[in-house]
XYZ file of C-alpha atoms in Angstrom:
297
model
C -14.428 6.928 13.380
C -17.414 8.977 12.581
C -15.412 12.061 13.287
C -11.738 13.143 13.384
C -9.535 10.710 15.329
C -7.498 12.385 18.064
C -4.244 10.722 18.952
C -2.517 10.770 22.265
C -0.150 13.519 21.164
C -3.202 15.741 20.468
C -3.043 15.672 16.620
C -6.352 15.101 14.953
C -6.538 13.138 11.623
C -9.625 13.230 9.505
C -8.885 10.061 7.705
C -6.458 7.083 7.499
C -5.721 5.568 4.108
C -3.194 3.538 2.074
C -2.535 0.650 4.562
C 0.628 -1.431 4.555
C 1.397 -4.399 6.964
C 4.505 -6.479 7.303
C 5.742 -9.150 9.785
C 9.325 -8.711 11.171
C 11.920 -11.559 11.518
C 10.939 -11.547 15.233
C 7.236 -12.232 14.470
C 6.120 -8.650 15.377
C 3.357 -7.240 13.064
C 3.890 -3.648 11.966
C 1.092 -1.647 10.489
C 1.389 1.579 8.626
C -1.100 4.108 7.057
C -1.237 7.590 5.775
C -2.826 9.959 8.266
C -4.675 12.815 6.421
C -5.338 15.638 8.906
C -7.935 17.897 7.224
C -9.729 15.763 4.565
C -9.381 12.405 2.645
C -7.539 13.750 -0.340
C -4.096 12.402 -1.653
C -2.507 15.891 -1.321
C -2.131 18.338 1.610
C -1.286 17.560 5.184
C -0.399 13.771 4.728
C 1.698 12.022 7.394
C 2.910 8.476 7.884
C 1.629 6.687 10.906
C 2.388 3.381 12.471
C 2.269 2.178 16.151
C 5.364 4.115 16.803
C 4.881 7.287 14.805
C 7.801 8.646 12.987
C 7.226 12.390 13.447
C 4.989 12.459 16.639
C 3.135 15.269 14.995
C 6.115 17.599 15.260
C 5.762 19.067 11.826
C 3.078 19.501 9.084
C 2.800 20.131 5.434
C -0.312 22.255 5.489
C 0.634 25.916 5.228
C -0.002 28.026 8.243
C -0.416 25.090 10.855
C 0.950 25.834 14.181
C 3.496 23.362 15.481
C 4.163 22.322 19.022
C 7.302 24.473 18.901
C 5.196 27.488 18.193
C 6.443 27.887 14.608
C 4.117 27.996 11.531
C 4.552 25.692 8.539
C 5.262 26.810 5.102
C 2.769 26.730 2.241
C 3.021 23.916 -0.262
C 4.675 25.115 -3.498
C 6.165 23.593 -6.703
C 9.826 24.206 -5.935
C 12.111 21.443 -4.985
C 11.306 22.125 -1.324
C 7.583 21.959 -1.989
C 7.437 18.855 -4.362
C 6.754 15.213 -3.285
C 9.951 13.677 -1.925
C 10.989 10.068 -1.340
C 12.623 9.291 2.194
C 14.378 6.195 3.359
C 14.385 5.325 7.048
C 14.978 1.968 8.822
C 14.379 0.301 12.134
C 16.437 -2.347 13.625
C 14.362 -2.856 16.829
C 10.883 -3.698 15.543
C 9.718 -0.140 15.002
C 10.703 1.068 18.479
C 13.030 3.686 16.953
C 13.793 4.752 13.341
C 16.869 6.265 11.727
C 16.590 9.842 10.476
C 14.919 9.858 7.098
C 17.235 10.395 4.194
C 16.051 12.142 1.047
C 16.511 9.815 -1.927
C 14.330 11.638 -4.411
C 17.077 12.528 -6.814
C 18.286 9.027 -6.931
C 14.875 7.322 -7.522
C 12.415 9.798 -9.010
C 12.627 10.197 -12.919
C 13.653 13.524 -14.099
C 10.792 15.963 -14.567
C 8.385 14.316 -12.207
C 6.720 16.226 -9.490
C 4.221 13.568 -8.401
C 5.528 10.025 -7.620
C 3.732 7.111 -6.044
C 5.779 4.309 -4.570
C 3.605 1.163 -3.967
C 1.122 1.303 -2.570
C 1.849 -2.460 -2.440
C 4.641 -3.366 -0.022
C 8.172 -4.124 -1.087
C 9.530 -7.675 -0.951
C 12.941 -9.341 -0.287
C 13.884 -12.048 -2.797
C 15.248 -15.324 -1.877
C 18.812 -14.209 -2.575
C 18.297 -11.018 -0.462
C 17.631 -8.252 -3.082
C 14.889 -5.767 -2.079
C 12.391 -4.919 -4.799
C 9.738 -2.180 -4.352
C 6.911 -1.485 -6.848
C 6.560 1.908 -7.966
C 4.625 4.084 -10.398
C 5.840 2.921 -13.923
C 8.811 1.000 -12.611
C 10.310 -1.184 -9.915
C 12.675 0.323 -7.454
C 15.648 0.210 -7.397
C 16.393 0.461 -11.198
C 13.861 -1.260 -13.566
C 11.768 0.700 -15.960
C 8.494 -1.135 -16.790
C 6.658 0.040 -19.789
C 3.056 -0.335 -19.416
C 2.978 -0.626 -15.622
C 0.077 0.886 -13.658
C 0.107 3.951 -11.495
C -0.194 1.680 -8.353
C 1.530 -1.697 -8.222
C 2.012 -4.788 -6.085
C 4.924 -7.266 -6.523
C 5.549 -10.788 -5.293
C 8.182 -13.450 -5.954
C 6.233 -16.398 -7.328
C 7.156 -20.045 -6.190
C 9.165 -20.512 -9.464
C 11.504 -17.672 -8.397
C 10.191 -15.082 -10.866
C 8.822 -11.702 -10.061
C 5.043 -11.000 -10.519
C 3.684 -7.449 -10.918
C -0.050 -7.098 -10.341
C -1.111 -3.438 -11.024
C -4.021 -1.070 -10.930
C -5.277 -0.626 -14.477
C -7.389 2.222 -16.063
C -11.019 2.971 -15.109
C -12.277 1.516 -18.282
C -10.066 -1.624 -18.324
C -12.093 -3.511 -15.614
C -9.406 -6.115 -14.850
C -5.913 -6.082 -13.230
C -2.712 -5.559 -15.199
C -0.197 -8.177 -14.731
C 3.379 -8.838 -15.948
C 6.047 -11.505 -15.053
C 9.767 -11.251 -15.237
C 13.097 -10.788 -13.290
C 15.423 -8.113 -12.051
C 16.731 -7.901 -15.692
C 13.633 -7.844 -17.711
C 9.736 -8.010 -17.712
C 7.161 -9.384 -20.068
C 4.468 -6.801 -21.513
C 1.668 -6.064 -19.099
C -1.679 -7.615 -20.025
C -5.137 -7.587 -18.614
C -5.837 -10.653 -16.537
C -9.566 -11.451 -17.382
C -9.666 -13.788 -14.403
C -9.140 -10.840 -11.951
C -11.929 -8.148 -12.230
C -11.173 -4.876 -10.577
C -12.633 -1.405 -9.886
C -9.427 0.434 -10.729
C -8.085 0.343 -7.191
C -4.887 -0.843 -5.411
C -4.798 -4.382 -4.233
C -2.524 -6.738 -2.283
C -0.367 -9.764 -3.303
C 1.686 -12.059 -1.072
C 3.890 -15.150 -1.499
C 2.479 -17.200 1.309
C 4.992 -20.035 0.863
C 6.945 -22.214 -1.542
C 6.098 -26.015 -1.660
C 7.265 -27.685 1.457
C 6.260 -30.206 4.260
C 3.529 -27.926 5.255
C 1.712 -27.950 1.866
C 1.809 -26.746 -1.723
C 3.127 -23.509 -2.786
C 0.595 -20.573 -2.493
C 0.348 -17.090 -3.633
C -2.304 -14.841 -2.076
C -4.238 -11.984 -3.719
C -6.806 -9.662 -2.450
C -8.961 -7.056 -4.137
C -12.496 -6.054 -4.757
C -13.875 -8.512 -7.429
C -16.238 -5.955 -8.984
C -15.764 -3.651 -12.133
C -17.318 -0.662 -10.318
C -17.434 -1.049 -6.574
C -14.573 -1.394 -4.051
C -16.915 -3.111 -1.518
C -16.551 -6.725 -2.742
C -13.247 -7.777 -1.067
C -12.173 -11.253 -1.758
C -9.103 -13.177 -0.855
C -7.885 -15.590 -3.590
C -5.237 -18.449 -3.706
C -3.049 -19.686 -6.533
C -1.256 -22.911 -6.386
C 0.453 -22.261 -9.752
C 4.265 -21.887 -9.682
C 3.812 -18.580 -11.623
C 0.483 -17.431 -10.179
C -1.198 -17.885 -13.466
C -4.759 -18.521 -12.040
C -6.364 -17.785 -8.791
C -9.056 -20.402 -8.815
C -9.979 -20.456 -5.178
C -11.556 -17.517 -3.183
C -13.539 -16.480 -0.106
C -14.953 -13.339 1.199
C -12.620 -11.215 3.381
C -15.295 -11.074 6.076
C -18.031 -13.561 6.996
C -20.190 -10.579 7.843
C -19.834 -6.826 7.923
C -17.936 -5.301 10.736
C -20.228 -3.259 12.781
C -19.438 0.398 13.285
C -16.566 0.917 10.795
C -18.503 2.163 7.625
C -18.117 0.460 4.304
C -15.116 -2.028 4.064
C -13.219 -2.188 0.890
C -10.609 -0.562 -1.368
C -6.917 -0.269 -0.570
C -5.255 -3.250 1.274
C -2.266 -5.035 2.516
C -1.397 -8.684 3.361
C 1.130 -10.332 5.528
C 1.937 -13.733 6.770
C 2.082 -14.032 10.540
C 4.600 -16.041 12.625
C 1.861 -18.574 13.410
C 1.298 -19.118 9.590
C -1.900 -17.197 9.474
C -2.617 -14.140 7.096
C -3.106 -10.695 8.416
C -4.763 -7.926 6.412
C -5.331 -4.311 6.580
C -8.167 -2.788 4.643
C -9.565 0.765 4.058
C -13.122 1.666 5.174
C -15.176 4.569 4.103
C -17.928 6.112 6.246
C -19.433 7.775 3.228
C -21.330 10.440 5.245
C -21.597 12.860 2.347
C -21.724 10.533 -0.607
C -18.155 10.653 -1.730
C -16.734 14.092 -1.018
C -13.434 15.069 0.704
C -15.324 15.445 3.983
C -16.111 11.654 4.305
C -14.044 10.090 7.052
C -11.890 7.024 6.166
C -10.061 4.489 8.332
C -8.121 1.262 8.286
C -9.463 -1.963 9.734
């Protein structure tokens, strides 16, 4: 992706960022990412893409863009119509079709916020069926978490508790973690065993202890205080994911032709008990400007 990636519908995307990957109950792996049409920035014309695109390029958020219908889009503004919204949609057929998105901003975004970040870590289903999604400063659906990072991940550890592992500040150098339940969480503390360059990461409950082996929690991030290019996959055998003592490089060797691998990521357990991963890559053509193309591998 040395230049804009043109999809089959004719829409060009400058960059793809913020990966998420899940495995459905039928074993199908679904991959999602943000498609950023004009540059690699967090704002502007940002679309959600997966193997079955939700909007098929039929609308845009970048003011003045011409739609396939011939209409022009409106300029982004700070009104209710122009602010960031949270939408809920669901698929019951492994992503072949999706329900119409429902705006749930008023129910879930705290009053007075115009910028809200959900995830980027994937939501989870607890052993009793509850759905929990990590979000900026809180868990969705209803928990407020004092001290939580701006970007969070969540997993249910083998002992049944919830484990938040969040992006910390640029000067903190380590991950922020907390443990708790749907009712209450401990205070967030820096985990000195998990160095981090202030970036999103990925956490996954691989399995509880069973006939196939001990309990395992998987964690992936860049194990460097400054660079996002040192991706490692770690395993914890602790019931509460206290320590991740075992690790390996994500790739045995750099992948040719995809730029510099590392940064935002997502993990899933496949139907054949392997681990699938999506990771951002940066082509870094201009040294870090909004013109650098970014993709997902």
